[in-house]
Coordinates of C-alpha atoms in Angstrom, one line a residue:
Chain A
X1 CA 0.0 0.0 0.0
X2 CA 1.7 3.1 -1.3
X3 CA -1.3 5.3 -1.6
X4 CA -2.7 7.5 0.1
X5 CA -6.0 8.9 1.7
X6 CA -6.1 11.8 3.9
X7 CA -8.7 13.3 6.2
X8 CA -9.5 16.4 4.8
X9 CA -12.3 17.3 6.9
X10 CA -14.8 15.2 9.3
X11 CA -18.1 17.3 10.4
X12 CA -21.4 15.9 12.3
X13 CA -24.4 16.2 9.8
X14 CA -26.7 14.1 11.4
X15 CA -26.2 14.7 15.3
X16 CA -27.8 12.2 18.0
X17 CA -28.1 9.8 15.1
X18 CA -27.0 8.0 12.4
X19 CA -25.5 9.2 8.9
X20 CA -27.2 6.4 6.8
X21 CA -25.9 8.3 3.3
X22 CA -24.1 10.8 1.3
X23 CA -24.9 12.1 -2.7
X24 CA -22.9 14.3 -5.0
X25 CA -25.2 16.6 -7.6
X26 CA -24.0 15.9 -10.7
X27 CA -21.9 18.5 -10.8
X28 CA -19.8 18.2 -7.5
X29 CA -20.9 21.2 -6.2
X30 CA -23.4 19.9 -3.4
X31 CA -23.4 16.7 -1.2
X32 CA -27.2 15.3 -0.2
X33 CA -26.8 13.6 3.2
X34 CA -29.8 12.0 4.9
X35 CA -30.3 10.0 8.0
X36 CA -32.1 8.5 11.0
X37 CA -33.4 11.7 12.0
X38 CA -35.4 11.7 9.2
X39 CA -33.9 15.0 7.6
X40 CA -31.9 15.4 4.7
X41 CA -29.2 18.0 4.7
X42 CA -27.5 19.8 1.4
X43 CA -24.0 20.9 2.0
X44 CA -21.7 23.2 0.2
X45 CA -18.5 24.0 0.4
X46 CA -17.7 27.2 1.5
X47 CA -13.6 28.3 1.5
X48 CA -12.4 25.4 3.3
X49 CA -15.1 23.9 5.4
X50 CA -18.7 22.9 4.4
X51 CA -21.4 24.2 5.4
X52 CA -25.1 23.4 5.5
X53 CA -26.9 24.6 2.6
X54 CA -30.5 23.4 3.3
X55 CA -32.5 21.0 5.6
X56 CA -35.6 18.8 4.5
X57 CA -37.2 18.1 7.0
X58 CA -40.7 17.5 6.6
X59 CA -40.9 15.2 4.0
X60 CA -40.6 11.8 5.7
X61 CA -42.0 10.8 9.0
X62 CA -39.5 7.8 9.7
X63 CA -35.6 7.6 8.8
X64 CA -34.3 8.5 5.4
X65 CA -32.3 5.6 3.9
X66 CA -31.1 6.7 0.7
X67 CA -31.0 9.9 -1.5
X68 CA -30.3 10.1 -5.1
X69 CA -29.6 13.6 -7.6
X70 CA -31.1 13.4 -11.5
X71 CA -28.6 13.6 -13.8
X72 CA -29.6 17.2 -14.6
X73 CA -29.3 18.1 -10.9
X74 CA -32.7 19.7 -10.4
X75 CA -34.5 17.1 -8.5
X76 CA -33.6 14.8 -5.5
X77 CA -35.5 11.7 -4.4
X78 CA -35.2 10.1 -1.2
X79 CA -36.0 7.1 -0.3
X80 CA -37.4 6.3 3.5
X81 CA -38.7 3.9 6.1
X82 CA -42.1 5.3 6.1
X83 CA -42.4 3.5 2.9
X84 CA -42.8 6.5 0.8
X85 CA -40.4 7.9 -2.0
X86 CA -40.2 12.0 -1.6
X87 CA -39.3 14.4 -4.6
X88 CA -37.4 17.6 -4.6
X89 CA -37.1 20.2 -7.0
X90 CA -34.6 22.6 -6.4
X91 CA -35.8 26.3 -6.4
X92 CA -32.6 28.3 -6.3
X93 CA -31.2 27.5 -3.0
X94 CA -34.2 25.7 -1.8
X95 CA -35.8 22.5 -2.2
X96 CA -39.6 21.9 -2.3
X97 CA -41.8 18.8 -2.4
X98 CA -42.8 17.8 -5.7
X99 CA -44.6 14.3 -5.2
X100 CA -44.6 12.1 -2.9
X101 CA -44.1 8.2 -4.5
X102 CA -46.7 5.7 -2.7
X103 CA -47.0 2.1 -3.2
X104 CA -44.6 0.0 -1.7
X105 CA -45.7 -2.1 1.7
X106 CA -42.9 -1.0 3.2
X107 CA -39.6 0.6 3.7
X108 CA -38.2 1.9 0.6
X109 CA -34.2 0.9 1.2
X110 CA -33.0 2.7 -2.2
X111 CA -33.8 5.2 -5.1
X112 CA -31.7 5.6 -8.4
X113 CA -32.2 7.8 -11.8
X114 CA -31.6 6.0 -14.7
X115 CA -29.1 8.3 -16.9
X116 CA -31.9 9.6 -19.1
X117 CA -33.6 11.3 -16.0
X118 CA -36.8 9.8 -17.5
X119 CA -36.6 6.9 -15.1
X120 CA -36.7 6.4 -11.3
X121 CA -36.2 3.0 -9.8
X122 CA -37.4 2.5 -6.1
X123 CA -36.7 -0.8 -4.3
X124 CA -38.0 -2.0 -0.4
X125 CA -38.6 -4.5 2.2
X126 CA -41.0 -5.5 0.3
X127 CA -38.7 -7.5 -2.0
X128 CA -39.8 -5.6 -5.0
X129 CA -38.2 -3.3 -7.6
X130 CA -40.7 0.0 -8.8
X131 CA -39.6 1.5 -12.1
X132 CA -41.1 5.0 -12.5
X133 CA -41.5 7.2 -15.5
X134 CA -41.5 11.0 -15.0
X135 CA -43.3 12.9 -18.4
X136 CA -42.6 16.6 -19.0
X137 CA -44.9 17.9 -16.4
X138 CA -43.6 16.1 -13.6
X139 CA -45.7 13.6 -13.5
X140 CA -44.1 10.1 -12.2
X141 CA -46.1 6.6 -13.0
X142 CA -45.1 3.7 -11.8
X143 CA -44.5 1.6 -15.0
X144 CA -43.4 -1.8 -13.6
X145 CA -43.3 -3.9 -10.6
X146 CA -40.7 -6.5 -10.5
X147 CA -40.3 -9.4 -7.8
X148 CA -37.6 -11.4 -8.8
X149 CA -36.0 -11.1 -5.0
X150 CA -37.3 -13.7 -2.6
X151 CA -35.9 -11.1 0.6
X152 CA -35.5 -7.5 1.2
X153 CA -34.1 -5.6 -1.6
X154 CA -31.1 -3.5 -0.4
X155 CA -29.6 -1.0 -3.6
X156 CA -30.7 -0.4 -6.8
X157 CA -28.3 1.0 -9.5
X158 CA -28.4 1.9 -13.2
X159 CA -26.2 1.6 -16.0
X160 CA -23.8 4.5 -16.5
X161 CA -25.2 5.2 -19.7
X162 CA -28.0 2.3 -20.4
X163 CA -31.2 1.6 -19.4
X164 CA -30.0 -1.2 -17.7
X165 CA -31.2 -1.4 -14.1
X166 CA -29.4 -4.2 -11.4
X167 CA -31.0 -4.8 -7.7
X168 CA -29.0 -6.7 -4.5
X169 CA -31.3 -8.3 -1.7
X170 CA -31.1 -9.7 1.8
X171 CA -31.9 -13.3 -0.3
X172 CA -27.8 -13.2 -1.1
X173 CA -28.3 -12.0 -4.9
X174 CA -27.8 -9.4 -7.5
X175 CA -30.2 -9.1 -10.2
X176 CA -30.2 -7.2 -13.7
X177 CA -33.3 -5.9 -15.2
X178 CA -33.6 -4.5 -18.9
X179 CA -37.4 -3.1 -20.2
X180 CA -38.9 -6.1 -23.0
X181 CA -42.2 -5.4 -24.8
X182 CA -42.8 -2.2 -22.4
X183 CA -42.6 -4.2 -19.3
X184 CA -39.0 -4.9 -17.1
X185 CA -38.0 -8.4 -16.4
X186 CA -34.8 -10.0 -14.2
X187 CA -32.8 -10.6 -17.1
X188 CA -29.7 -12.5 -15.0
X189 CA -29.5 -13.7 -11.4
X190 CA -25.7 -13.4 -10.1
X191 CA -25.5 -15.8 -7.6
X192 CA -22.7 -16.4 -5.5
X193 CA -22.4 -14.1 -2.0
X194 CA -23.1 -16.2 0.8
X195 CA -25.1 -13.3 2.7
X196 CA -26.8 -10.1 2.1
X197 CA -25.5 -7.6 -0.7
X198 CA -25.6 -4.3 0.4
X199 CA -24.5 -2.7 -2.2
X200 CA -23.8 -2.2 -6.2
X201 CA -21.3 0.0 -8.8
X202 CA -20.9 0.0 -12.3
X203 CA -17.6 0.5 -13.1
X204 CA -16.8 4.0 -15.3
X205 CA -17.3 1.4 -18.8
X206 CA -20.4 0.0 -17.6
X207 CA -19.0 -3.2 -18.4
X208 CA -18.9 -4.9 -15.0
X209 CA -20.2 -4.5 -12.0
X210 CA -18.8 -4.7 -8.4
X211 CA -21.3 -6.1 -5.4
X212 CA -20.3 -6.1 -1.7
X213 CA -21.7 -8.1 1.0
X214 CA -22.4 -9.2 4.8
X215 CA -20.0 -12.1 3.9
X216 CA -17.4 -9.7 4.1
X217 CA -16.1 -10.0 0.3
X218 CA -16.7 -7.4 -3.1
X219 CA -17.4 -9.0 -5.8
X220 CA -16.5 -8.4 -9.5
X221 CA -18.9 -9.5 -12.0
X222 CA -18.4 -9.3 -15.5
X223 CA -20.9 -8.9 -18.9
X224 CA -20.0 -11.8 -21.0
X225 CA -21.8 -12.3 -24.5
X226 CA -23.1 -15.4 -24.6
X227 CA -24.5 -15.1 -28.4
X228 CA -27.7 -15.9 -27.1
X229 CA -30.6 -12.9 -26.0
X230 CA -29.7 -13.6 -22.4
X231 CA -26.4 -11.6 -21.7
X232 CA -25.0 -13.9 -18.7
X233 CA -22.9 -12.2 -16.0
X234 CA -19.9 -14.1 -14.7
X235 CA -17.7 -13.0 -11.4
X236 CA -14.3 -12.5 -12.5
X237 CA -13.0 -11.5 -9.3
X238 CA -13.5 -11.9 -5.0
X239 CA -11.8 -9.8 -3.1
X240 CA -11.7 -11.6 0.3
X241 CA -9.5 -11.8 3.6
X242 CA -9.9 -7.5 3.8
X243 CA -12.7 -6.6 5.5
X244 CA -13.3 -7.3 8.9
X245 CA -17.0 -7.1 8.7
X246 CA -19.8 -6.2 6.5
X247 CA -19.1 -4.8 3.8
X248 CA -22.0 -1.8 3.7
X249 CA -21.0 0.1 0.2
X250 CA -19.1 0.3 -2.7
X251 CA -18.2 2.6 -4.8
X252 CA -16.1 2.9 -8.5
X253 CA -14.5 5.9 -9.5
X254 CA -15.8 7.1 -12.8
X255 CA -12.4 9.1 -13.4
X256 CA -9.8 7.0 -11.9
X257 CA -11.2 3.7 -12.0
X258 CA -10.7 3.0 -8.2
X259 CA -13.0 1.2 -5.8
X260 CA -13.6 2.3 -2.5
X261 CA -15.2 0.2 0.4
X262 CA -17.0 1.3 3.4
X263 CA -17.1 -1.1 6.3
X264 CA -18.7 -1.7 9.6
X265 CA -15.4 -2.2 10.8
X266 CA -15.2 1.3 10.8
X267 CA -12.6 1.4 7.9
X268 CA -12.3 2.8 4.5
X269 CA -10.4 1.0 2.0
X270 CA -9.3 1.7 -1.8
X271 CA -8.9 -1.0 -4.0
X272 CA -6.6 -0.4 -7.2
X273 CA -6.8 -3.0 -10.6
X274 CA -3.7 -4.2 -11.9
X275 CA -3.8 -2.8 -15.2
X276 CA -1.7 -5.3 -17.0
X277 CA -3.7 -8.3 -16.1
X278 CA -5.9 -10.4 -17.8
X279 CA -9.2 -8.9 -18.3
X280 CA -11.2 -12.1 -17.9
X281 CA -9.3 -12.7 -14.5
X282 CA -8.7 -9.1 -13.2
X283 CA -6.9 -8.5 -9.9
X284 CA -6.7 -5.6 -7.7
X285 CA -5.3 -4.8 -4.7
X286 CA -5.6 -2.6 -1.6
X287 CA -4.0 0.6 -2.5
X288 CA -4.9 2.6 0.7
X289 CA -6.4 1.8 4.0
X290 CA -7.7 4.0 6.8
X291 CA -8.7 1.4 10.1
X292 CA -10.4 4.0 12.4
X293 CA -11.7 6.1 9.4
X294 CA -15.1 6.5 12.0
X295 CA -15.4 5.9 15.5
X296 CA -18.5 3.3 14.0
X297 CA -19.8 1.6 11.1
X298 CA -19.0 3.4 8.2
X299 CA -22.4 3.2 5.9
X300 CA -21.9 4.9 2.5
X301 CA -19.1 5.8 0.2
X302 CA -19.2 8.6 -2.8
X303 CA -16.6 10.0 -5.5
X304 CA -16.8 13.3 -6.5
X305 CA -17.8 13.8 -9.8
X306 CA -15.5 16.0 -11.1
X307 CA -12.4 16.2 -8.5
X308 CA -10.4 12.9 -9.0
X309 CA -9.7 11.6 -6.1
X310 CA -12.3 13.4 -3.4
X311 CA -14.1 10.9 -2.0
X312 CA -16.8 11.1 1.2
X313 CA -17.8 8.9 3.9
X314 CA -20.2 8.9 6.5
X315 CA -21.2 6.6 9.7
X316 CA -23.6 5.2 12.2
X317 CA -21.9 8.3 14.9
X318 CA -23.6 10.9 12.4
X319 CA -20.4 12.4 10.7
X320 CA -19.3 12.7 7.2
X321 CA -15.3 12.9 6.6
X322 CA -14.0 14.3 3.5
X323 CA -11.0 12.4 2.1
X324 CA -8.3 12.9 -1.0
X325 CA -7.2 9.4 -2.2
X326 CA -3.8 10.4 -3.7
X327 CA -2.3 7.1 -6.2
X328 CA 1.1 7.0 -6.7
X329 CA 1.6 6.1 -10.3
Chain B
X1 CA -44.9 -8.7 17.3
X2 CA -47.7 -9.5 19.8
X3 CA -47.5 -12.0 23.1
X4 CA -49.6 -15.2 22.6
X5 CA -52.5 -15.5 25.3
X6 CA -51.4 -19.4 25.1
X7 CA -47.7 -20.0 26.4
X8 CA -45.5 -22.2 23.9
X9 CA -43.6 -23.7 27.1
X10 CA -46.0 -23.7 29.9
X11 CA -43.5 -25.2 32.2
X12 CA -39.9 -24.1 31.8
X13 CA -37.2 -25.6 33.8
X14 CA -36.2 -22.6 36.5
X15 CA -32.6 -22.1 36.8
X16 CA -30.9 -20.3 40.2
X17 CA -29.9 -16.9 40.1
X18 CA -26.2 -15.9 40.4
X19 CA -25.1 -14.1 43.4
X20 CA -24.1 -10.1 43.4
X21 CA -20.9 -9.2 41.8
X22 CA -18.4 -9.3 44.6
X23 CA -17.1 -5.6 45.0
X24 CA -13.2 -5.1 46.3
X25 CA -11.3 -2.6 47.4
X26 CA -9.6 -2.3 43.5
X27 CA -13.0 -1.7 42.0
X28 CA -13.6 1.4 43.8
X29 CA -9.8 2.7 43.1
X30 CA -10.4 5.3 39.9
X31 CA -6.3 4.5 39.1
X32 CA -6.7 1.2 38.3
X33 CA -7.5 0.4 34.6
X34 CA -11.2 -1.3 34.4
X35 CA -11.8 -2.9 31.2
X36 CA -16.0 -4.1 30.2
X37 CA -16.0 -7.4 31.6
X38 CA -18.3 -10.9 30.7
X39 CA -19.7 -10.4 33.9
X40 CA -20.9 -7.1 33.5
X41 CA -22.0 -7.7 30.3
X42 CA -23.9 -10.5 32.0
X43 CA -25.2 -8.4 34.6
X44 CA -26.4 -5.9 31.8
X45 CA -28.7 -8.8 29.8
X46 CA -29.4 -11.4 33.1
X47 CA -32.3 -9.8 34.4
X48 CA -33.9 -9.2 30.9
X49 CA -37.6 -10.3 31.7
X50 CA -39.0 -13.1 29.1
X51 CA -41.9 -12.2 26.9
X52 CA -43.6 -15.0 27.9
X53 CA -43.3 -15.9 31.9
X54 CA -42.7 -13.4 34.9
X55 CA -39.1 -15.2 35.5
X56 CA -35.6 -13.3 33.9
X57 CA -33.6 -14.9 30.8
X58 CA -31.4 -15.8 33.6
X59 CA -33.4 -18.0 35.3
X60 CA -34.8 -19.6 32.1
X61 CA -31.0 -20.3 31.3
X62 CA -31.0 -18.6 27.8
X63 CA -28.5 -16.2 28.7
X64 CA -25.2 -17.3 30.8
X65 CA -22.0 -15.9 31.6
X66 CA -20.1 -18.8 29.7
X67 CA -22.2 -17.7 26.6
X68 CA -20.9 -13.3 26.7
X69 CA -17.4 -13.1 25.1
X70 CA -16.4 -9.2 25.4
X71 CA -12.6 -7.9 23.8
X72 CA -12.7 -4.6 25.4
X73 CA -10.0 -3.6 23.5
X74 CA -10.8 -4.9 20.1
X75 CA -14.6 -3.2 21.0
X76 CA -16.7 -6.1 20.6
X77 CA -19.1 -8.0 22.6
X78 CA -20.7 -11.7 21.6
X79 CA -23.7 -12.7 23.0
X80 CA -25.3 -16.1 22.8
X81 CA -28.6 -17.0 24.1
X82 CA -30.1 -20.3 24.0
X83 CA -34.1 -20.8 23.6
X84 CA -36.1 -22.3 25.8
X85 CA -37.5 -24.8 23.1
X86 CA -36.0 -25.1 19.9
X87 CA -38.8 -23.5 18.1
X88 CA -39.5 -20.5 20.0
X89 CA -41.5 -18.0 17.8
X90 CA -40.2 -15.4 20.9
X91 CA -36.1 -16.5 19.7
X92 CA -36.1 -12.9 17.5
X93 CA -37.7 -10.9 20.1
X94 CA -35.6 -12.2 23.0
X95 CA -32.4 -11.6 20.4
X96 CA -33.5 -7.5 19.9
X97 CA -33.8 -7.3 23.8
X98 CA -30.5 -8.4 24.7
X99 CA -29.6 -6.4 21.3
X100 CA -31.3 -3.4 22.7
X101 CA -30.2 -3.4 26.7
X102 CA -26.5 -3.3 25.4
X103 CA -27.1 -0.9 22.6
X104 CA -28.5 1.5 24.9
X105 CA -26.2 0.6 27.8
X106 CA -22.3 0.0 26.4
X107 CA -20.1 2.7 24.8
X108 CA -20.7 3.3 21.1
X109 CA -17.6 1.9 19.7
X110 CA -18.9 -1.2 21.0
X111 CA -19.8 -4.0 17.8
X112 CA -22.4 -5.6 19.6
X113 CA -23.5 -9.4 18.0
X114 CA -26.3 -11.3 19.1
X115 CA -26.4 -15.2 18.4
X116 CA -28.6 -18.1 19.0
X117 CA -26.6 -20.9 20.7
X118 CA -25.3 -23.4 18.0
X119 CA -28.0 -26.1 17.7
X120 CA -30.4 -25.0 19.6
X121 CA -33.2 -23.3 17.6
X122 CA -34.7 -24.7 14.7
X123 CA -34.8 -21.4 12.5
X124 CA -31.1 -20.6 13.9
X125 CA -29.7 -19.5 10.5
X126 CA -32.6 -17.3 10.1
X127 CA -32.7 -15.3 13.1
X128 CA -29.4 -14.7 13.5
X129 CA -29.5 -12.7 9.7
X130 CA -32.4 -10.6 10.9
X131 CA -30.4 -10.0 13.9
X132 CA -26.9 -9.2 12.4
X133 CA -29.1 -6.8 9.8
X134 CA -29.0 -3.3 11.4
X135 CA -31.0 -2.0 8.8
X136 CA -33.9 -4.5 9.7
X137 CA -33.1 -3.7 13.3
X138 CA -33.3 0.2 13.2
X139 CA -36.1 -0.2 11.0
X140 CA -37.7 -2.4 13.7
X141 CA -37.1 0.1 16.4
X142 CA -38.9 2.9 14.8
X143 CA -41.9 0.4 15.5
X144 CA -43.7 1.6 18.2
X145 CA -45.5 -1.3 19.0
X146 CA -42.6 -3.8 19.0
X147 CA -40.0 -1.2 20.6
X148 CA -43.0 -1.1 23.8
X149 CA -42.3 -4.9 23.3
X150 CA -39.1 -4.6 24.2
X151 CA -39.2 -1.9 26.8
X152 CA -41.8 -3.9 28.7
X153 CA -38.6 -7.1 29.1
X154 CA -36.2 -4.0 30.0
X155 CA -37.9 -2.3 32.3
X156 CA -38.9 -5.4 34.3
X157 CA -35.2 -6.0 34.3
X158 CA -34.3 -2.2 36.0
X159 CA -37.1 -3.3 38.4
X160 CA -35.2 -6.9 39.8
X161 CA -31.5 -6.2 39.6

């Protein structure tokens, strides 16, 4: 390990309670953070230090889970307990409820904008996956309901550039889900964690995809074409023996092609690919490590956008920490 | 979660009750290093009252000190509790309790894991998951129903020890 990642700045966002996750806008400019005190909180940076922007409060009447920006960076969903999905348009520096998304049974666990911003995917307890079209006048219908999990459904996560949507669930499996004949079907089951997947990245290609777990291992999984209709994924890759415990997201670097881990062994680690391996048996390594990088669990781990290298944490204590991954080529 | 009217185990085998903590001179000196022992750990969960009967987890044997492995310094504290019968429907709700009482009572940087005891519960695999999932387990406590559930077994245990 020759890299580096330094604390840049650590801040409480969520106080008395937990900091269940962080999103960048599009742009890099703001960070959505949301939590077990059922606000979300919009930061900026401001010189040096960030500062809070906005709170939501309002919206959600039990704990926020998960937040997600569209790709134009107008709109925020977020994605709570109280089984509802909550829109946001931003208004200048303000936020205001567009529509609130009812249906599932119960908690929504995730929410993710396809890269057209035409589609929302929602996904819950309820071991279903909700794909959502928005029209021109804001209007969001629910356009399919899939239930291809047999357990709670954990993350959902689209394509980079595709409208290629993949779940992971408490039942120990990742599935990928492309629209046939105007409806959306599990088009491959990747089987092989031996406990619940928390989490799901496409790498900057879009070509493979990396799944972590309560098994304590990532996962690399790989598009192979197969000839047939049915593209097959194949894991190419386990990273085991580094995690202490679960493993609770994942992230890929859409500049530098790094993958960062967020732990509840409270530790952060960056995972670098051997560049001149095989690509049908890739291997990568751990670049930089930080043990204590919370004083608990650490829940959710972002790359900026736009800033190689900036990448942001946050934990079960409440805080977010700011890091700079620095690889020595 | 709601308490059957009709008892699963009408008759549970009663176990004694452990005697106080003997208290020394070196517990009372503030110099002396004190790290979270399995007996305090114990003493935290052993009074826990059972859904079910008016008696303590303690005296239904499903928690023991043999059973509470605590590594103050690597911050992490292993519980296992044993069922009365193997197919207690109570095994997930007695699990959150213990879960709970040390949650609220040990230091934050505490990992806190809660087991069934190897072998002893028919859907052993099963609970233990929903247990280790603190997702499912926050998500649980914003429940006010089931987290009055769970008060009820803690406050009974403030009331005996």
């Amino acid at each position: 390990m020759k890299d580096t990642l330094a604390l840049l700045q650590k801040f409480n966002a969520h106080p008395d309670s937990r900091c269940w996750y962080v999103a960048w806008n599009p742009k890099g400019t703001l960070l959505a953070s949301c939590g077990g005190d059922r606000a979300i909180r919009i930061w900026g940076r401001e010189g040096d230090s960030w500062e809070c922007k906005t709170v939501l409060q309002d919206g959600h009447q039990r704990a926020v889970r998960k937040v997600a920006w569209s790709p134009c960076g107008n709109y925020l969903a977020s994605a709570s307990f109280d089984a509802t999905t909550c829109i946001w348009k931003k208004k200048n520096d303000d936020f205001e409820c567009l529509t609130v998304l009812e249906g599932h049974e119960n908690e929504v666990k995730c929410v993710a904008w396809a890269p057209s911003g035409n589609l929302l995917a929602t996904c819950s307890r309820d071991k279903s996956v909700w794909i959502w079209e928005v029209d021109e006048e804001d209007e969001y219908e629910c356009v399919s309901v899939v239930n291809s999990h047999t357990q709670d459904v954990k993350h959902v996560v689209w394509h980079p550039t595709q409208e290629l949507l993949a779940s992971c669930s408490y039942d120990n499996n990742v599935c990928v889900y492309k629209e046939e004949d105007d409806d959306w079907e599990c088009r491959a089951t990747l089987e092989g964690h031996t406990s619940t997947v928390w989490g799901l990245t496409f790498d900057p290609s879009g070509q493979r995809l990396a799944s972590c777990s309560d098994d304590r291992t990532v996962k690399i999984w790989k598009e192979c074409q197969s000839g047939g209709t049915d593209a097959a994924w194949k894991c190419v890759c386990t990273l085991s023996g580094f995690h202490g415990r679960t493993v609770y997201d994942i992230a890929w670097c859409p500049l530098t092609g790094a993958l960062a881990t967020a732990c509840g062994d409270d530790g952060v680690r960056v995972f670098k690919e051997d560049e001149t391996a095989d690509p049908d048996q890739p291997v990568f390594s751990l670049s930089a490590h930080v043990p204590k990088a919370h004083s608990q669990d650490v829940n959710c781990i972002a790359w900026h956008p736009k800033e190689a290298g900036l990448l942001v944490s946050c934990s079960d204590n409440g805080e977010i920490a700011v890091w700079n991954y620095q690889s020595e080529v | 979660m709601s308490v059957g009217t009709r008892l699963e185990n009408a008759n549970p085998l009663i176990f004694q009750r452990t005697g106080e903590r003997l208290q020394t001179a070196k517990d009372e000196d503030e110099d002396v290093a004190d790290p979270i022992d399995d007996r305090e750990i114990f003493d935290l969960i052993r009074s826990i009252n059972d859904p079910e009967h008016p008696l303590s987890l303690e005296e239904l044997n499903v928690v023991e000190q043999v059973r509470v492995r605590v590594d103050d310094q690597e911050n992490t504290v292993g519980v296992e509790f044993t069922p009365t019968i193997p197919h207690c429907s109570m095994a997930t709700l007695i699990g959150l309790s213990i879960k709970v009482k040390l949650l609220r009572s040990l230091p934050e940087r505490f990992k806190i894991d809660v087991h069934i005891t190897p072998g002893t519960h028919t859907s052993e695999d099963a609970v233990n998951k929903q247990l280790a999932d603190k997702e499912r387990v926050a998500a649980a406590l914003e429940n006010s129903q089931l987290l009055e559930v769970v008060n009820q077994c803690l406050i009974s245990s403030a009331r005996t020890s």
